[in-house]
Each structure stands twice: as C-alpha cells, then as structure tokens.
PDB file of C-alpha atoms in Angstrom:
ATOM      1  CA  UNK A   1     -28.760   2.698   3.509  1.00  0.00           C
ATOM      2  CA  UNK A   2     -30.146   0.175   1.020  1.00  0.00           C
ATOM      3  CA  UNK A   3     -27.859   1.212  -1.881  1.00  0.00           C
ATOM      4  CA  UNK A   4     -24.777   0.584   0.276  1.00  0.00           C
ATOM      5  CA  UNK A   5     -25.971  -2.926   1.163  1.00  0.00           C
ATOM      6  CA  UNK A   6     -26.557  -3.652  -2.505  1.00  0.00           C
ATOM      7  CA  UNK A   7     -23.072  -2.389  -3.301  1.00  0.00           C
ATOM      8  CA  UNK A   8     -21.464  -4.775  -0.813  1.00  0.00           C
ATOM      9  CA  UNK A   9     -23.501  -7.688  -2.182  1.00  0.00           C
ATOM     10  CA  UNK A  10     -22.042  -7.040  -5.603  1.00  0.00           C
ATOM     11  CA  UNK A  11     -19.854  -9.708  -7.278  1.00  0.00           C
ATOM     12  CA  UNK A  12     -16.816  -7.451  -7.073  1.00  0.00           C
ATOM     13  CA  UNK A  13     -16.772  -7.454  -3.282  1.00  0.00           C
ATOM     14  CA  UNK A  14     -17.560 -11.153  -3.047  1.00  0.00           C
ATOM     15  CA  UNK A  15     -14.531 -11.896  -5.259  1.00  0.00           C
ATOM     16  CA  UNK A  16     -12.338  -9.779  -2.999  1.00  0.00           C
ATOM     17  CA  UNK A  17     -13.636 -11.624   0.061  1.00  0.00           C
ATOM     18  CA  UNK A  18     -12.982 -15.018  -1.573  1.00  0.00           C
ATOM     19  CA  UNK A  19      -9.433 -13.942  -2.433  1.00  0.00           C
ATOM     20  CA  UNK A  20      -8.830 -12.775   1.137  1.00  0.00           C
ATOM     21  CA  UNK A  21     -10.162 -16.069   2.508  1.00  0.00           C
ATOM     22  CA  UNK A  22      -7.859 -18.017   0.176  1.00  0.00           C
ATOM     23  CA  UNK A  23      -4.840 -15.956   1.264  1.00  0.00           C
ATOM     24  CA  UNK A  24      -5.762 -16.491   4.926  1.00  0.00           C
ATOM     25  CA  UNK A  25      -6.056 -20.258   4.411  1.00  0.00           C
ATOM     26  CA  UNK A  26      -2.633 -20.445   2.790  1.00  0.00           C
ATOM     27  CA  UNK A  27      -1.140 -18.358   5.594  1.00  0.00           C
ATOM     28  CA  UNK A  28      -2.613 -20.673   8.250  1.00  0.00           C
ATOM     29  CA  UNK A  29      -1.339 -23.660   6.320  1.00  0.00           C
ATOM     30  CA  UNK A  30       2.201 -22.256   6.104  1.00  0.00           C
ATOM     31  CA  UNK A  31       2.180 -21.410   9.814  1.00  0.00           C
ATOM     32  CA  UNK A  32       1.469 -25.078  10.580  1.00  0.00           C
ATOM     33  CA  UNK A  33       4.399 -26.257   8.455  1.00  0.00           C
ATOM     34  CA  UNK A  34       7.037 -23.573   9.162  1.00  0.00           C
ATOM     35  CA  UNK A  35       9.100 -23.689  12.389  1.00  0.00           C
ATOM     36  CA  UNK A  36       7.819 -21.526  15.250  1.00  0.00           C
ATOM     37  CA  UNK A  37      10.788 -19.133  15.122  1.00  0.00           C
ATOM     38  CA  UNK A  38       9.892 -18.061  11.578  1.00  0.00           C
ATOM     39  CA  UNK A  39       6.115 -17.870  11.883  1.00  0.00           C
ATOM     40  CA  UNK A  40       5.947 -14.204  12.799  1.00  0.00           C
ATOM     41  CA  UNK A  41       8.460 -13.169  10.137  1.00  0.00           C
ATOM     42  CA  UNK A  42       6.295 -13.669   7.059  1.00  0.00           C
ATOM     43  CA  UNK A  43       2.947 -12.762   5.564  1.00  0.00           C
ATOM     44  CA  UNK A  44       1.181 -14.251   2.562  1.00  0.00           C
ATOM     45  CA  UNK A  45       0.321 -11.323   0.313  1.00  0.00           C
ATOM     46  CA  UNK A  46      -1.040 -13.074  -2.775  1.00  0.00           C
ATOM     47  CA  UNK A  47      -1.974 -16.437  -4.271  1.00  0.00           C
ATOM     48  CA  UNK A  48      -2.065 -16.880  -8.035  1.00  0.00           C
ATOM     49  CA  UNK A  49      -2.707 -20.359  -9.486  1.00  0.00           C
ATOM     50  CA  UNK A  50      -1.191 -22.194  -6.502  1.00  0.00           C
ATOM     51  CA  UNK A  51       1.791 -19.836  -6.524  1.00  0.00           C
ATOM     52  CA  UNK A  52       2.071 -18.276  -3.100  1.00  0.00           C
ATOM     53  CA  UNK A  53       3.701 -14.853  -2.741  1.00  0.00           C
ATOM     54  CA  UNK A  54       5.233 -14.391   0.702  1.00  0.00           C
ATOM     55  CA  UNK A  55       6.580 -11.145   2.164  1.00  0.00           C
ATOM     56  CA  UNK A  56       9.469 -11.356   4.644  1.00  0.00           C
ATOM     57  CA  UNK A  57      11.364  -8.762   6.638  1.00  0.00           C
ATOM     58  CA  UNK A  58      14.973  -9.541   5.739  1.00  0.00           C
ATOM     59  CA  UNK A  59      17.265 -11.256   3.278  1.00  0.00           C
ATOM     60  CA  UNK A  60      18.108 -13.830   5.931  1.00  0.00           C
ATOM     61  CA  UNK A  61      14.444 -14.828   6.242  1.00  0.00           C
ATOM     62  CA  UNK A  62      14.109 -14.912   2.454  1.00  0.00           C
ATOM     63  CA  UNK A  63      17.049 -17.300   2.278  1.00  0.00           C
ATOM     64  CA  UNK A  64      15.517 -19.536   4.957  1.00  0.00           C
ATOM     65  CA  UNK A  65      12.229 -19.631   3.044  1.00  0.00           C
ATOM     66  CA  UNK A  66      14.083 -20.536  -0.135  1.00  0.00           C
ATOM     67  CA  UNK A  67      15.645 -23.447   1.722  1.00  0.00           C
ATOM     68  CA  UNK A  68      12.195 -24.545   2.946  1.00  0.00           C
ATOM     69  CA  UNK A  69      10.611 -24.209  -0.511  1.00  0.00           C
ATOM     70  CA  UNK A  70      11.096 -27.858  -1.638  1.00  0.00           C
ATOM     71  CA  UNK A  71       9.731 -29.130   1.672  1.00  0.00           C
ATOM     72  CA  UNK A  72       6.685 -26.861   1.508  1.00  0.00           C
ATOM     73  CA  UNK A  73       5.805 -27.804  -2.044  1.00  0.00           C
ATOM     74  CA  UNK A  74       6.292 -31.525  -1.362  1.00  0.00           C
ATOM     75  CA  UNK A  75       4.249 -31.532   1.879  1.00  0.00           C
ATOM     76  CA  UNK A  76       1.345 -29.665   0.337  1.00  0.00           C
ATOM     77  CA  UNK A  77       1.196 -31.599  -2.947  1.00  0.00           C
ATOM     78  CA  UNK A  78      -1.752 -33.813  -1.908  1.00  0.00           C
ATOM     79  CA  UNK A  79      -3.430 -31.161   0.209  1.00  0.00           C
ATOM     80  CA  UNK A  80      -6.632 -29.235  -0.512  1.00  0.00           C
ATOM     81  CA  UNK A  81      -4.555 -26.065  -0.980  1.00  0.00           C
ATOM     82  CA  UNK A  82      -1.399 -27.206  -2.777  1.00  0.00           C
ATOM     83  CA  UNK A  83       1.602 -24.959  -3.234  1.00  0.00           C
ATOM     84  CA  UNK A  84       3.140 -25.277  -6.683  1.00  0.00           C
ATOM     85  CA  UNK A  85       5.647 -22.473  -6.216  1.00  0.00           C
ATOM     86  CA  UNK A  86       6.724 -20.038  -3.532  1.00  0.00           C
ATOM     87  CA  UNK A  87       7.729 -16.487  -4.414  1.00  0.00           C
ATOM     88  CA  UNK A  88       9.510 -14.465  -1.752  1.00  0.00           C
ATOM     89  CA  UNK A  89       9.544 -10.679  -1.544  1.00  0.00           C
ATOM     90  CA  UNK A  90      11.680  -8.771   0.927  1.00  0.00           C
ATOM     91  CA  UNK A  91      10.160  -5.757   2.686  1.00  0.00           C
ATOM     92  CA  UNK A  92      12.576  -4.301   5.272  1.00  0.00           C
ATOM     93  CA  UNK A  93       9.775  -2.272   6.878  1.00  0.00           C
ATOM     94  CA  UNK A  94       7.746  -5.394   7.631  1.00  0.00           C
ATOM     95  CA  UNK A  95       8.809  -5.467  11.310  1.00  0.00           C
ATOM     96  CA  UNK A  96       7.271  -2.063  11.926  1.00  0.00           C
ATOM     97  CA  UNK A  97       4.104  -2.996  10.009  1.00  0.00           C
ATOM     98  CA  UNK A  98       3.459  -6.018  12.201  1.00  0.00           C
ATOM     99  CA  UNK A  99       3.905  -3.994  15.361  1.00  0.00           C
ATOM    100  CA  UNK A 100       7.236  -5.495  16.265  1.00  0.00           C
ATOM    101  CA  UNK A 101       9.521  -2.855  17.693  1.00  0.00           C
ATOM    102  CA  UNK A 102      12.709  -2.207  15.813  1.00  0.00           C
ATOM    103  CA  UNK A 103      15.883  -2.877  17.745  1.00  0.00           C
ATOM    104  CA  UNK A 104      17.609   0.129  19.296  1.00  0.00           C
ATOM    105  CA  UNK A 105      21.105  -0.135  20.535  1.00  0.00           C
ATOM    106  CA  UNK A 106      22.131   2.230  23.305  1.00  0.00           C
ATOM    107  CA  UNK A 107      25.819   1.536  23.047  1.00  0.00           C
ATOM    108  CA  UNK A 108      27.850   4.371  24.445  1.00  0.00           C
ATOM    109  CA  UNK A 109      24.972   6.372  25.928  1.00  0.00           C
ATOM    110  CA  UNK A 110      26.383   6.393  29.455  1.00  0.00           C
ATOM    111  CA  UNK A 111      29.700   7.692  28.105  1.00  0.00           C
ATOM    112  CA  UNK A 112      27.926  10.382  26.055  1.00  0.00           C
ATOM    113  CA  UNK A 113      25.965  11.542  29.111  1.00  0.00           C
ATOM    114  CA  UNK A 114      29.149  11.693  31.179  1.00  0.00           C
ATOM    115  CA  UNK A 115      30.917  13.683  28.431  1.00  0.00           C
ATOM    116  CA  UNK A 116      27.965  16.097  28.194  1.00  0.00           C
ATOM    117  CA  UNK A 117      28.141  16.769  31.933  1.00  0.00           C
ATOM    118  CA  UNK A 118      31.883  17.477  31.755  1.00  0.00           C
ATOM    119  CA  UNK A 119      31.648  19.941  28.853  1.00  0.00           C
ATOM    120  CA  UNK A 120      31.089  23.651  29.172  1.00  0.00           C
ATOM    121  CA  UNK A 121      28.477  25.322  26.993  1.00  0.00           C
ATOM    122  CA  UNK A 122      29.557  24.649  23.406  1.00  0.00           C
ATOM    123  CA  UNK A 123      28.208  23.462  20.043  1.00  0.00           C
ATOM    124  CA  UNK A 124      29.387  19.930  20.899  1.00  0.00           C
ATOM    125  CA  UNK A 125      27.349  19.939  24.122  1.00  0.00           C
ATOM    126  CA  UNK A 126      24.279  21.119  22.167  1.00  0.00           C
ATOM    127  CA  UNK A 127      24.715  18.309  19.633  1.00  0.00           C
ATOM    128  CA  UNK A 128      25.090  15.749  22.412  1.00  0.00           C
ATOM    129  CA  UNK A 129      21.907  17.076  24.004  1.00  0.00           C
ATOM    130  CA  UNK A 130      20.056  16.670  20.697  1.00  0.00           C
ATOM    131  CA  UNK A 131      21.395  13.150  20.181  1.00  0.00           C
ATOM    132  CA  UNK A 132      20.450  12.020  23.659  1.00  0.00           C
ATOM    133  CA  UNK A 133      17.030  13.672  23.445  1.00  0.00           C
ATOM    134  CA  UNK A 134      16.143  11.864  20.165  1.00  0.00           C
ATOM    135  CA  UNK A 135      17.028   8.441  21.546  1.00  0.00           C
TER     136      UNK A 135
END
C-alpha cells in the first residue's frame, strides 16, 4: 500500500489537483456573476493564463455567453481570479452529461394509438407498435 501513497504524493498528481481547484474556483465565480437561468447550462473545462474555456449545451447559450463576455471580463478585472478572455465551446450532448433529461415530445401519440387499434394485422400496424414501444 505504501507505493500507492507515494505515487499520489507525487508532483504530477498535486499539479492536477491544483488545476482542478483553479477550474472549480472559476466556475463558482462565474456562477455568482451569471444569471440564475444560465447557471446550469455551462461548465468550466479549462483555464489557461486567465483565459477561461466554457462548455455550453447549445448555440443559443454560446451566443448569450458571448454577449456576457465584456461584462464578465470587466467585473473580474480587479478580482483574485481575473478573466482576461472567455472561450466558448458548444457540446450538444452536455444536457445528458449533467443528468438533465432531454426533451421528448409526444405529439400525435394518441392518434397513433387510435390508428393502431383500428388497423388489421399489417406491416403498418407492426411499425406503429415498434414506434410506440420505443417511446
């Protein structure tokens, strides 16, 4: 067990921990500044020389962050963790990664069920059964 403890005390792992702490501090800082509606829609993924890289879930959120960029850089100029620049990356799968359910629209399901009941055994009825089973 001793060699594993020595491995985790190595400089490499301490640098990773410091980087993670820095990213967490910037994320907390941004969550204080950004409006409540947008706080769950982003994640700080990297910080390089006061340049913060933010990951968002959609182009709309990226656009909103671009509009907030001058405000964020100006408000944090005199802070302990200043933001010189804000880079935005769009990841459409971000909603699923954060545990937010994706939206499902059940438009037309009652009509499909009614149609399935009216049909005799046919390939169309089988397809409708598969469609309704998957949703």
